[in-house]
Amino acid sequence: MVEGRDGTAPLRAGDRIRAAARDLFYRRGFRGVGVDEIVTRAGVTKPSLYRGFASKDALVVACLADYDVRLRSRLDEALAAHPGDPAAGLVAFLDGIARRSAQPGFRGCGLSNAVVEYPEADHPVREAAREGKRALHARLAEVAGTLGARAPERLADALLLLVEGAFACGQIFGADGPNRSLADAAEALIAASRA
């Protein structure tokens, strides 16, 4: 068994498969990575993969759930770092996206990437990605309501547009692009929503 990241507990085969798949899918795309490569990277057999995941699409959906949890936990961490000041927490969340998007190897948001790769409206992968984005929007609207926005849903719309734009601009421009203004744009939107 392979040790966990903290070096203490061994990772189960399913966890190794998910970790390998998340990395490969993020770097090379969902449809550009085959099951053979995933099992080789994870150090498991194909039967191990199919015991935990009914299909490659099921594995993709599981990885999207991981991406979703990671993205929303970053929002919650930013908010927790600014107790009593949800506006500062939102700005910190967006600033974190700006910083991550400037790093080499940044490939955008796994959820957004899945929507691009799976254009079929009723595909389970596309629906899982949409659900993740809906959950992020709902969380942004909830936070917007706590900071006194006149129209929390509208502020959540605008913040999500900033987030999605940042994911694209980070890939296009890197550190010298529009994302350097992301926190300022978020502050302006939040201030305008309270006016």
Short mmCIF file of N, CA and C in Angstrom, two decimals:
data_model
loop_
_atom_site.label_atom_id
_atom_site.label_comp_id
_atom_site.label_asym_id
_atom_site.label_seq_id
_atom_site.Cartn_x
_atom_site.Cartn_y
_atom_site.Cartn_z
N MET A 1 0.84 -1.19 0.00
CA MET A 1 0.00 0.00 0.00
C MET A 1 0.87 1.24 0.00
N VAL A 2 0.34 2.29 -0.60
CA VAL A 2 1.04 3.55 -0.66
C VAL A 2 0.65 4.39 0.55
N GLU A 3 1.63 5.05 1.16
CA GLU A 3 1.32 5.88 2.32
C GLU A 3 0.54 7.11 1.92
N GLY A 4 -0.24 7.64 2.86
CA GLY A 4 -0.97 8.87 2.65
C GLY A 4 -0.02 10.05 2.60
N ARG A 5 -0.55 11.19 2.25
CA ARG A 5 0.27 12.40 2.14
C ARG A 5 0.98 12.76 3.43
N ASP A 6 0.34 12.46 4.54
CA ASP A 6 0.97 12.81 5.82
C ASP A 6 1.96 11.74 6.27
N GLY A 7 2.11 10.67 5.48
CA GLY A 7 3.09 9.64 5.77
C GLY A 7 2.67 8.65 6.85
N THR A 8 1.44 8.73 7.32
CA THR A 8 1.04 7.88 8.43
C THR A 8 0.13 6.73 8.03
N ALA A 9 -0.90 7.00 7.31
CA ALA A 9 -1.88 5.96 7.01
C ALA A 9 -1.79 5.55 5.54
N PRO A 10 -1.81 4.26 5.28
CA PRO A 10 -1.78 3.83 3.88
C PRO A 10 -3.09 4.20 3.17
N LEU A 11 -2.96 4.53 1.89
CA LEU A 11 -4.14 4.85 1.10
C LEU A 11 -4.74 3.57 0.54
N ARG A 12 -6.05 3.47 0.61
CA ARG A 12 -6.75 2.35 0.00
C ARG A 12 -6.67 2.47 -1.51
N ALA A 13 -6.92 1.37 -2.21
CA ALA A 13 -6.86 1.36 -3.67
C ALA A 13 -7.80 2.42 -4.27
N GLY A 14 -9.01 2.52 -3.74
CA GLY A 14 -9.97 3.51 -4.25
C GLY A 14 -9.48 4.93 -4.10
N ASP A 15 -8.82 5.20 -2.97
CA ASP A 15 -8.28 6.55 -2.75
C ASP A 15 -7.12 6.83 -3.70
N ARG A 16 -6.29 5.81 -3.95
CA ARG A 16 -5.17 5.99 -4.89
C ARG A 16 -5.69 6.22 -6.30
N ILE A 17 -6.75 5.49 -6.65
CA ILE A 17 -7.34 5.66 -7.97
C ILE A 17 -7.87 7.07 -8.13
N ARG A 18 -8.61 7.55 -7.12
CA ARG A 18 -9.17 8.90 -7.20
C ARG A 18 -8.08 9.95 -7.27
N ALA A 19 -7.04 9.80 -6.46
CA ALA A 19 -5.95 10.78 -6.45
C ALA A 19 -5.24 10.81 -7.80
N ALA A 20 -4.97 9.64 -8.35
CA ALA A 20 -4.30 9.58 -9.66
C ALA A 20 -5.20 10.18 -10.74
N ALA A 21 -6.47 9.81 -10.71
CA ALA A 21 -7.41 10.31 -11.72
C ALA A 21 -7.58 11.82 -11.61
N ARG A 22 -7.72 12.34 -10.40
CA ARG A 22 -7.88 13.80 -10.23
C ARG A 22 -6.71 14.54 -10.87
N ASP A 23 -5.50 14.07 -10.58
CA ASP A 23 -4.32 14.73 -11.12
C ASP A 23 -4.26 14.62 -12.64
N LEU A 24 -4.45 13.44 -13.16
CA LEU A 24 -4.39 13.25 -14.61
C LEU A 24 -5.51 14.00 -15.33
N PHE A 25 -6.72 13.93 -14.81
CA PHE A 25 -7.84 14.63 -15.44
C PHE A 25 -7.58 16.14 -15.44
N TYR A 26 -7.06 16.64 -14.34
CA TYR A 26 -6.84 18.09 -14.25
C TYR A 26 -5.77 18.54 -15.24
N ARG A 27 -4.69 17.79 -15.32
CA ARG A 27 -3.58 18.20 -16.18
C ARG A 27 -3.85 17.94 -17.66
N ARG A 28 -4.57 16.85 -17.99
CA ARG A 28 -4.67 16.46 -19.39
C ARG A 28 -6.09 16.39 -19.94
N GLY A 29 -7.06 16.59 -19.10
CA GLY A 29 -8.45 16.52 -19.56
C GLY A 29 -9.07 15.16 -19.25
N PHE A 30 -10.37 15.16 -19.13
CA PHE A 30 -11.10 13.96 -18.76
C PHE A 30 -11.10 12.93 -19.88
N ARG A 31 -11.34 13.39 -21.06
CA ARG A 31 -11.42 12.44 -22.18
C ARG A 31 -10.05 12.08 -22.73
N GLY A 32 -9.03 12.82 -22.36
CA GLY A 32 -7.69 12.55 -22.84
C GLY A 32 -6.92 11.53 -22.01
N VAL A 33 -7.54 11.03 -20.96
CA VAL A 33 -6.88 10.07 -20.05
C VAL A 33 -7.68 8.79 -20.04
N GLY A 34 -6.99 7.69 -20.26
CA GLY A 34 -7.66 6.39 -20.27
C GLY A 34 -7.54 5.66 -18.94
N VAL A 35 -8.38 4.67 -18.78
CA VAL A 35 -8.41 3.85 -17.57
C VAL A 35 -7.06 3.16 -17.34
N ASP A 36 -6.42 2.69 -18.43
CA ASP A 36 -5.13 2.02 -18.29
C ASP A 36 -4.10 2.92 -17.63
N GLU A 37 -4.07 4.18 -18.04
CA GLU A 37 -3.11 5.12 -17.46
C GLU A 37 -3.42 5.40 -15.98
N ILE A 38 -4.69 5.49 -15.66
CA ILE A 38 -5.09 5.75 -14.27
C ILE A 38 -4.65 4.60 -13.37
N VAL A 39 -4.92 3.35 -13.78
CA VAL A 39 -4.58 2.23 -12.91
C VAL A 39 -3.06 2.08 -12.80
N THR A 40 -2.35 2.36 -13.89
CA THR A 40 -0.88 2.30 -13.82
C THR A 40 -0.37 3.33 -12.83
N ARG A 41 -0.86 4.56 -12.93
CA ARG A 41 -0.42 5.63 -12.02
C ARG A 41 -0.77 5.31 -10.58
N ALA A 42 -1.95 4.73 -10.37
CA ALA A 42 -2.41 4.42 -9.01
C ALA A 42 -1.76 3.15 -8.45
N GLY A 43 -1.14 2.35 -9.32
CA GLY A 43 -0.52 1.11 -8.86
C GLY A 43 -1.53 0.05 -8.48
N VAL A 44 -2.64 0.01 -9.23
CA VAL A 44 -3.70 -0.97 -8.96
C VAL A 44 -4.04 -1.68 -10.28
N THR A 45 -4.98 -2.60 -10.21
CA THR A 45 -5.43 -3.31 -11.40
C THR A 45 -6.76 -2.73 -11.87
N LYS A 46 -7.12 -3.05 -13.12
CA LYS A 46 -8.42 -2.61 -13.63
C LYS A 46 -9.58 -3.13 -12.79
N PRO A 47 -9.54 -4.41 -12.38
CA PRO A 47 -10.65 -4.87 -11.53
C PRO A 47 -10.79 -4.03 -10.25
N SER A 48 -9.67 -3.55 -9.71
CA SER A 48 -9.76 -2.70 -8.51
C SER A 48 -10.51 -1.41 -8.84
N LEU A 49 -10.22 -0.85 -10.00
CA LEU A 49 -10.92 0.37 -10.39
C LEU A 49 -12.42 0.10 -10.53
N TYR A 50 -12.75 -0.98 -11.23
CA TYR A 50 -14.17 -1.24 -11.49
C TYR A 50 -14.92 -1.78 -10.28
N ARG A 51 -14.21 -2.22 -9.25
CA ARG A 51 -14.89 -2.57 -7.99
C ARG A 51 -15.38 -1.30 -7.30
N GLY A 52 -14.64 -0.22 -7.44
CA GLY A 52 -15.03 1.02 -6.77
C GLY A 52 -15.83 1.97 -7.63
N PHE A 53 -15.70 1.85 -8.95
CA PHE A 53 -16.36 2.78 -9.86
C PHE A 53 -16.95 1.98 -11.02
N ALA A 54 -18.23 2.14 -11.26
CA ALA A 54 -18.91 1.34 -12.28
C ALA A 54 -18.39 1.61 -13.68
N SER A 55 -17.83 2.78 -13.89
CA SER A 55 -17.35 3.16 -15.22
C SER A 55 -16.36 4.31 -15.07
N LYS A 56 -15.71 4.65 -16.16
CA LYS A 56 -14.85 5.82 -16.13
C LYS A 56 -15.66 7.07 -15.83
N ASP A 57 -16.86 7.18 -16.39
CA ASP A 57 -17.71 8.34 -16.10
C ASP A 57 -18.01 8.44 -14.61
N ALA A 58 -18.24 7.30 -13.96
CA ALA A 58 -18.49 7.32 -12.50
C ALA A 58 -17.27 7.82 -11.76
N LEU A 59 -16.09 7.46 -12.23
CA LEU A 59 -14.85 7.96 -11.62
C LEU A 59 -14.72 9.46 -11.85
N VAL A 60 -15.05 9.92 -13.04
CA VAL A 60 -15.02 11.36 -13.32
C VAL A 60 -15.96 12.09 -12.38
N VAL A 61 -17.17 11.58 -12.21
CA VAL A 61 -18.15 12.21 -11.31
C VAL A 61 -17.60 12.26 -9.88
N ALA A 62 -16.94 11.21 -9.43
CA ALA A 62 -16.35 11.20 -8.09
C ALA A 62 -15.26 12.26 -7.98
N CYS A 63 -14.45 12.39 -9.02
CA CYS A 63 -13.39 13.40 -9.00
C CYS A 63 -13.98 14.81 -9.00
N LEU A 64 -15.09 15.01 -9.72
CA LEU A 64 -15.76 16.31 -9.71
C LEU A 64 -16.26 16.65 -8.31
N ALA A 65 -16.76 15.64 -7.60
CA ALA A 65 -17.19 15.88 -6.22
C ALA A 65 -16.00 16.33 -5.38
N ASP A 66 -14.84 15.75 -5.62
CA ASP A 66 -13.63 16.17 -4.90
C ASP A 66 -13.25 17.61 -5.23
N TYR A 67 -13.30 17.96 -6.53
CA TYR A 67 -12.98 19.34 -6.93
C TYR A 67 -13.96 20.31 -6.27
N ASP A 68 -15.24 19.93 -6.25
CA ASP A 68 -16.28 20.77 -5.67
C ASP A 68 -16.03 21.00 -4.18
N VAL A 69 -15.74 19.93 -3.46
CA VAL A 69 -15.48 20.05 -2.03
C VAL A 69 -14.27 20.96 -1.79
N ARG A 70 -13.23 20.79 -2.57
CA ARG A 70 -12.02 21.59 -2.40
C ARG A 70 -12.30 23.08 -2.65
N LEU A 71 -13.06 23.38 -3.70
CA LEU A 71 -13.35 24.78 -4.02
C LEU A 71 -14.19 25.42 -2.92
N ARG A 72 -15.26 24.76 -2.50
CA ARG A 72 -16.11 25.35 -1.46
C ARG A 72 -15.42 25.38 -0.11
N SER A 73 -14.52 24.44 0.16
CA SER A 73 -13.79 24.50 1.43
C SER A 73 -12.83 25.68 1.44
N ARG A 74 -12.31 26.06 0.29
CA ARG A 74 -11.46 27.25 0.23
C ARG A 74 -12.27 28.49 0.56
N LEU A 75 -13.51 28.54 0.11
CA LEU A 75 -14.39 29.66 0.47
C LEU A 75 -14.63 29.65 1.98
N ASP A 76 -14.96 28.51 2.53
CA ASP A 76 -15.23 28.42 3.97
C ASP A 76 -13.99 28.77 4.80
N GLU A 77 -12.82 28.35 4.33
CA GLU A 77 -11.58 28.69 5.04
C GLU A 77 -11.32 30.20 5.01
N ALA A 78 -11.57 30.82 3.88
CA ALA A 78 -11.38 32.28 3.77
C ALA A 78 -12.36 33.01 4.69
N LEU A 79 -13.58 32.52 4.75
CA LEU A 79 -14.58 33.15 5.64
C LEU A 79 -14.19 32.94 7.10
N ALA A 80 -13.71 31.75 7.44
CA ALA A 80 -13.32 31.46 8.83
C ALA A 80 -12.12 32.31 9.25
N ALA A 81 -11.29 32.68 8.29
CA ALA A 81 -10.12 33.51 8.61
C ALA A 81 -10.50 34.96 8.87
N HIS A 82 -11.75 35.32 8.59
CA HIS A 82 -12.25 36.69 8.80
C HIS A 82 -13.58 36.63 9.55
N PRO A 83 -13.57 36.14 10.78
CA PRO A 83 -14.83 36.01 11.52
C PRO A 83 -15.50 37.36 11.70
N GLY A 84 -16.80 37.39 11.45
CA GLY A 84 -17.54 38.63 11.62
C GLY A 84 -17.40 39.60 10.45
N ASP A 85 -16.64 39.24 9.44
CA ASP A 85 -16.45 40.13 8.28
C ASP A 85 -16.56 39.31 7.00
N PRO A 86 -17.79 38.93 6.61
CA PRO A 86 -17.96 38.09 5.43
C PRO A 86 -17.45 38.76 4.16
N ALA A 87 -17.50 40.07 4.08
CA ALA A 87 -16.98 40.76 2.89
C ALA A 87 -15.48 40.50 2.75
N ALA A 88 -14.75 40.61 3.84
CA ALA A 88 -13.31 40.34 3.80
C ALA A 88 -13.04 38.88 3.45
N GLY A 89 -13.88 37.98 3.94
CA GLY A 89 -13.74 36.57 3.60
C GLY A 89 -13.95 36.31 2.13
N LEU A 90 -14.96 36.95 1.54
CA LEU A 90 -15.19 36.80 0.11
C LEU A 90 -14.02 37.33 -0.71
N VAL A 91 -13.52 38.50 -0.31
CA VAL A 91 -12.39 39.09 -1.03
C VAL A 91 -11.17 38.17 -0.89
N ALA A 92 -10.95 37.61 0.28
CA ALA A 92 -9.82 36.70 0.48
C ALA A 92 -9.97 35.45 -0.39
N PHE A 93 -11.18 34.95 -0.52
CA PHE A 93 -11.45 33.79 -1.39
C PHE A 93 -11.07 34.11 -2.83
N LEU A 94 -11.52 35.28 -3.31
CA LEU A 94 -11.21 35.67 -4.69
C LEU A 94 -9.72 35.94 -4.86
N ASP A 95 -9.10 36.52 -3.84
CA ASP A 95 -7.66 36.76 -3.91
C ASP A 95 -6.90 35.43 -3.99
N GLY A 96 -7.38 34.43 -3.29
CA GLY A 96 -6.77 33.11 -3.36
C GLY A 96 -6.87 32.51 -4.76
N ILE A 97 -8.02 32.71 -5.40
CA ILE A 97 -8.18 32.25 -6.78
C ILE A 97 -7.20 32.99 -7.69
N ALA A 98 -7.06 34.28 -7.48
CA ALA A 98 -6.12 35.07 -8.31
C ALA A 98 -4.70 34.54 -8.14
N ARG A 99 -4.32 34.24 -6.92
CA ARG A 99 -2.95 33.75 -6.68
C ARG A 99 -2.73 32.36 -7.28
N ARG A 100 -3.70 31.46 -7.07
CA ARG A 100 -3.56 30.11 -7.61
C ARG A 100 -3.54 30.12 -9.14
N SER A 101 -4.35 30.99 -9.73
CA SER A 101 -4.44 31.01 -11.19
C SER A 101 -3.18 31.55 -11.84
N ALA A 102 -2.31 32.19 -11.07
CA ALA A 102 -1.05 32.72 -11.61
C ALA A 102 0.07 31.70 -11.53
N GLN A 103 -0.18 30.57 -10.91
CA GLN A 103 0.87 29.56 -10.74
C GLN A 103 1.07 28.75 -12.02
N PRO A 104 2.31 28.34 -12.27
CA PRO A 104 2.55 27.48 -13.43
C PRO A 104 1.74 26.19 -13.31
N GLY A 105 1.24 25.72 -14.42
CA GLY A 105 0.46 24.49 -14.42
C GLY A 105 -1.01 24.68 -14.12
N PHE A 106 -1.43 25.93 -13.87
CA PHE A 106 -2.84 26.17 -13.59
C PHE A 106 -3.66 25.84 -14.84
N ARG A 107 -4.69 25.04 -14.65
CA ARG A 107 -5.52 24.60 -15.78
C ARG A 107 -6.98 24.94 -15.57
N GLY A 108 -7.25 25.97 -14.78
CA GLY A 108 -8.64 26.35 -14.57
C GLY A 108 -9.31 25.53 -13.49
N CYS A 109 -10.61 25.50 -13.55
CA CYS A 109 -11.43 24.77 -12.59
C CYS A 109 -11.83 23.43 -13.19
N GLY A 110 -11.62 22.36 -12.45
CA GLY A 110 -11.99 21.04 -12.93
C GLY A 110 -13.46 20.93 -13.30
N LEU A 111 -14.32 21.60 -12.53
CA LEU A 111 -15.75 21.57 -12.82
C LEU A 111 -16.06 22.27 -14.13
N SER A 112 -15.47 23.44 -14.32
CA SER A 112 -15.69 24.19 -15.56
C SER A 112 -15.12 23.43 -16.75
N ASN A 113 -13.96 22.82 -16.56
CA ASN A 113 -13.35 22.05 -17.63
C ASN A 113 -14.25 20.89 -18.05
N ALA A 114 -14.90 20.26 -17.09
CA ALA A 114 -15.78 19.13 -17.40
C ALA A 114 -16.96 19.57 -18.26
N VAL A 115 -17.51 20.74 -17.98
CA VAL A 115 -18.63 21.23 -18.78
C VAL A 115 -18.21 21.43 -20.23
N VAL A 116 -17.00 21.90 -20.43
CA VAL A 116 -16.49 22.10 -21.79
C VAL A 116 -16.29 20.76 -22.49
N GLU A 117 -15.75 19.78 -21.79
CA GLU A 117 -15.45 18.49 -22.41
C GLU A 117 -16.68 17.60 -22.61
N TYR A 118 -17.73 17.86 -21.86
CA TYR A 118 -18.94 17.04 -21.97
C TYR A 118 -20.12 17.94 -22.35
N PRO A 119 -20.26 18.24 -23.65
CA PRO A 119 -21.30 19.17 -24.08
C PRO A 119 -22.72 18.60 -24.06
N GLU A 120 -22.85 17.29 -23.93
CA GLU A 120 -24.17 16.68 -23.93
C GLU A 120 -24.94 17.13 -22.70
N ALA A 121 -26.08 17.76 -22.90
CA ALA A 121 -26.83 18.39 -21.79
C ALA A 121 -27.21 17.41 -20.69
N ASP A 122 -27.48 16.16 -21.03
CA ASP A 122 -27.95 15.21 -20.03
C ASP A 122 -26.87 14.25 -19.57
N HIS A 123 -25.63 14.53 -19.92
CA HIS A 123 -24.54 13.62 -19.51
C HIS A 123 -24.33 13.73 -18.01
N PRO A 124 -24.14 12.61 -17.31
CA PRO A 124 -23.97 12.65 -15.85
C PRO A 124 -22.76 13.48 -15.41
N VAL A 125 -21.71 13.51 -16.20
CA VAL A 125 -20.54 14.31 -15.84
C VAL A 125 -20.89 15.79 -15.90
N ARG A 126 -21.55 16.20 -16.97
CA ARG A 126 -21.94 17.61 -17.09
C ARG A 126 -22.89 18.01 -15.96
N GLU A 127 -23.82 17.14 -15.65
CA GLU A 127 -24.77 17.45 -14.57
C GLU A 127 -24.05 17.55 -13.22
N ALA A 128 -23.09 16.68 -12.96
CA ALA A 128 -22.32 16.76 -11.71
C ALA A 128 -21.56 18.08 -11.63
N ALA A 129 -20.99 18.50 -12.74
CA ALA A 129 -20.27 19.78 -12.76
C ALA A 129 -21.22 20.94 -12.50
N ARG A 130 -22.38 20.91 -13.14
CA ARG A 130 -23.38 21.97 -12.93
C ARG A 130 -23.83 22.01 -11.48
N GLU A 131 -24.03 20.84 -10.89
CA GLU A 131 -24.46 20.80 -9.48
C GLU A 131 -23.41 21.42 -8.57
N GLY A 132 -22.15 21.16 -8.85
CA GLY A 132 -21.09 21.79 -8.07
C GLY A 132 -21.11 23.30 -8.18
N LYS A 133 -21.33 23.80 -9.38
CA LYS A 133 -21.39 25.26 -9.58
C LYS A 133 -22.64 25.84 -8.94
N ARG A 134 -23.73 25.11 -9.00
CA ARG A 134 -24.96 25.59 -8.32
C ARG A 134 -24.74 25.67 -6.81
N ALA A 135 -24.05 24.69 -6.27
CA ALA A 135 -23.77 24.70 -4.83
C ALA A 135 -22.87 25.87 -4.45
N LEU A 136 -21.87 26.17 -5.28
CA LEU A 136 -21.02 27.32 -5.02
C LEU A 136 -21.83 28.61 -5.09
N HIS A 137 -22.69 28.73 -6.10
CA HIS A 137 -23.54 29.92 -6.22
C HIS A 137 -24.44 30.07 -5.00
N ALA A 138 -25.03 28.98 -4.56
CA ALA A 138 -25.91 29.04 -3.38
C ALA A 138 -25.13 29.48 -2.15
N ARG A 139 -23.92 28.99 -1.99
CA ARG A 139 -23.09 29.38 -0.84
C ARG A 139 -22.71 30.85 -0.93
N LEU A 140 -22.37 31.32 -2.14
CA LEU A 140 -22.06 32.74 -2.32
C LEU A 140 -23.27 33.61 -2.00
N ALA A 141 -24.46 33.17 -2.41
CA ALA A 141 -25.68 33.93 -2.12
C ALA A 141 -25.96 33.97 -0.62
N GLU A 142 -25.72 32.85 0.04
CA GLU A 142 -25.90 32.80 1.50
C GLU A 142 -24.98 33.80 2.20
N VAL A 143 -23.72 33.81 1.78
CA VAL A 143 -22.76 34.74 2.38
C VAL A 143 -23.13 36.17 2.04
N ALA A 144 -23.55 36.40 0.80
CA ALA A 144 -23.96 37.75 0.39
C ALA A 144 -25.10 38.26 1.27
N GLY A 145 -26.01 37.37 1.64
CA GLY A 145 -27.10 37.77 2.53
C GLY A 145 -26.61 38.19 3.90
N THR A 146 -25.54 37.57 4.39
CA THR A 146 -25.03 37.90 5.72
C THR A 146 -24.28 39.22 5.73
N LEU A 147 -23.83 39.69 4.57
CA LEU A 147 -23.08 40.95 4.58
C LEU A 147 -23.94 42.15 4.24
N GLY A 148 -25.25 41.92 4.09
CA GLY A 148 -26.16 43.04 3.89
C GLY A 148 -26.35 43.45 2.44
N ALA A 149 -26.09 42.56 1.51
CA ALA A 149 -26.34 42.88 0.10
C ALA A 149 -27.84 43.07 -0.11
N ARG A 150 -28.21 44.09 -0.88
CA ARG A 150 -29.63 44.34 -1.17
C ARG A 150 -30.24 43.17 -1.94
N ALA A 151 -29.46 42.60 -2.85
CA ALA A 151 -29.93 41.50 -3.68
C ALA A 151 -28.86 40.40 -3.65
N PRO A 152 -28.89 39.55 -2.62
CA PRO A 152 -27.84 38.54 -2.46
C PRO A 152 -27.64 37.64 -3.67
N GLU A 153 -28.74 37.25 -4.33
CA GLU A 153 -28.61 36.39 -5.52
C GLU A 153 -27.85 37.11 -6.63
N ARG A 154 -28.13 38.39 -6.79
CA ARG A 154 -27.44 39.16 -7.85
C ARG A 154 -25.96 39.31 -7.52
N LEU A 155 -25.63 39.54 -6.27
CA LEU A 155 -24.22 39.62 -5.90
C LEU A 155 -23.54 38.26 -6.12
N ALA A 156 -24.24 37.19 -5.77
CA ALA A 156 -23.68 35.86 -6.02
C ALA A 156 -23.45 35.63 -7.51
N ASP A 157 -24.40 36.10 -8.34
CA ASP A 157 -24.21 36.01 -9.79
C ASP A 157 -22.92 36.70 -10.21
N ALA A 158 -22.76 37.93 -9.75
CA ALA A 158 -21.59 38.73 -10.14
C ALA A 158 -20.29 38.11 -9.63
N LEU A 159 -20.30 37.61 -8.40
CA LEU A 159 -19.10 36.99 -7.85
C LEU A 159 -18.75 35.71 -8.61
N LEU A 160 -19.77 34.93 -8.97
CA LEU A 160 -19.50 33.71 -9.72
C LEU A 160 -18.96 34.04 -11.11
N LEU A 161 -19.46 35.11 -11.70
CA LEU A 161 -18.90 35.55 -12.99
C LEU A 161 -17.43 35.92 -12.83
N LEU A 162 -17.08 36.58 -11.73
CA LEU A 162 -15.67 36.90 -11.48
C LEU A 162 -14.85 35.61 -11.33
N VAL A 163 -15.37 34.67 -10.58
CA VAL A 163 -14.65 33.42 -10.36
C VAL A 163 -14.40 32.71 -11.69
N GLU A 164 -15.46 32.56 -12.49
CA GLU A 164 -15.31 31.87 -13.77
C GLU A 164 -14.38 32.63 -14.71
N GLY A 165 -14.48 33.94 -14.73
CA GLY A 165 -13.58 34.74 -15.55
C GLY A 165 -12.14 34.58 -15.10
N ALA A 166 -11.95 34.50 -13.81
CA ALA A 166 -10.59 34.32 -13.27
C ALA A 166 -10.01 32.98 -13.67
N PHE A 167 -10.84 31.94 -13.68
CA PHE A 167 -10.35 30.63 -14.09
C PHE A 167 -9.85 30.67 -15.54
N ALA A 168 -10.59 31.35 -16.40
CA ALA A 168 -10.18 31.45 -17.81
C ALA A 168 -8.98 32.37 -17.96
N CYS A 169 -9.03 33.54 -17.35
CA CYS A 169 -7.94 34.51 -17.51
C CYS A 169 -6.62 34.00 -16.93
N GLY A 170 -6.68 33.22 -15.89
CA GLY A 170 -5.47 32.66 -15.32
C GLY A 170 -4.73 31.80 -16.32
N GLN A 171 -5.49 31.03 -17.10
CA GLN A 171 -4.88 30.17 -18.11
C GLN A 171 -4.36 30.97 -19.30
N ILE A 172 -5.07 32.03 -19.63
CA ILE A 172 -4.70 32.82 -20.81
C ILE A 172 -3.52 33.75 -20.52
N PHE A 173 -3.59 34.46 -19.40
CA PHE A 173 -2.63 35.53 -19.14
C PHE A 173 -1.60 35.23 -18.07
N GLY A 174 -1.91 34.31 -17.16
CA GLY A 174 -0.99 34.03 -16.07
C GLY A 174 -0.91 35.19 -15.08
N ALA A 175 0.23 35.35 -14.46
CA ALA A 175 0.40 36.32 -13.37
C ALA A 175 0.25 37.77 -13.81
N ASP A 176 0.47 38.06 -15.08
CA ASP A 176 0.43 39.45 -15.54
C ASP A 176 -0.92 39.85 -16.12
N GLY A 177 -1.94 39.03 -15.91
CA GLY A 177 -3.23 39.29 -16.52
C GLY A 177 -4.22 39.98 -15.60
N PRO A 178 -5.46 40.03 -16.05
CA PRO A 178 -6.53 40.71 -15.31
C PRO A 178 -6.77 40.18 -13.90
N ASN A 179 -6.37 38.95 -13.60
CA ASN A 179 -6.62 38.40 -12.27
C ASN A 179 -5.93 39.19 -11.17
N ARG A 180 -4.93 39.96 -11.50
CA ARG A 180 -4.28 40.79 -10.48
C ARG A 180 -5.26 41.83 -9.92
N SER A 181 -6.36 42.09 -10.63
CA SER A 181 -7.37 43.06 -10.19
C SER A 181 -8.60 42.38 -9.59
N LEU A 182 -8.54 41.08 -9.40
CA LEU A 182 -9.70 40.33 -8.96
C LEU A 182 -10.22 40.78 -7.59
N ALA A 183 -9.34 40.94 -6.63
CA ALA A 183 -9.78 41.35 -5.28
C ALA A 183 -10.41 42.74 -5.32
N ASP A 184 -9.81 43.65 -6.07
CA ASP A 184 -10.39 45.00 -6.20
C ASP A 184 -11.77 44.96 -6.82
N ALA A 185 -11.94 44.12 -7.83
CA ALA A 185 -13.25 44.00 -8.48
C ALA A 185 -14.28 43.44 -7.50
N ALA A 186 -13.88 42.46 -6.70
CA ALA A 186 -14.79 41.89 -5.71
C ALA A 186 -15.18 42.94 -4.67
N GLU A 187 -14.21 43.70 -4.20
CA GLU A 187 -14.51 44.77 -3.23
C GLU A 187 -15.51 45.76 -3.81
N ALA A 188 -15.32 46.15 -5.07
CA ALA A 188 -16.22 47.11 -5.71
C ALA A 188 -17.63 46.54 -5.83
N LEU A 189 -17.74 45.29 -6.21
CA LEU A 189 -19.07 44.67 -6.32
C LEU A 189 -19.76 44.58 -4.97
N ILE A 190 -19.01 44.21 -3.96
CA ILE A 190 -19.60 44.08 -2.62
C ILE A 190 -20.05 45.45 -2.13
N ALA A 191 -19.22 46.45 -2.30
CA ALA A 191 -19.60 47.81 -1.87
C ALA A 191 -20.84 48.29 -2.61
N ALA A 192 -20.91 48.06 -3.92
CA ALA A 192 -22.06 48.48 -4.70
C ALA A 192 -23.32 47.73 -4.29
N SER A 193 -23.17 46.49 -3.86
CA SER A 193 -24.35 45.70 -3.48
C SER A 193 -24.94 46.18 -2.16
N ARG A 194 -24.16 46.89 -1.38
CA ARG A 194 -24.64 47.38 -0.09
C ARG A 194 -25.18 48.79 -0.18
N ALA A 195 -24.89 49.49 -1.25
CA ALA A 195 -25.27 50.92 -1.38
C ALA A 195 -26.76 51.09 -1.45
#
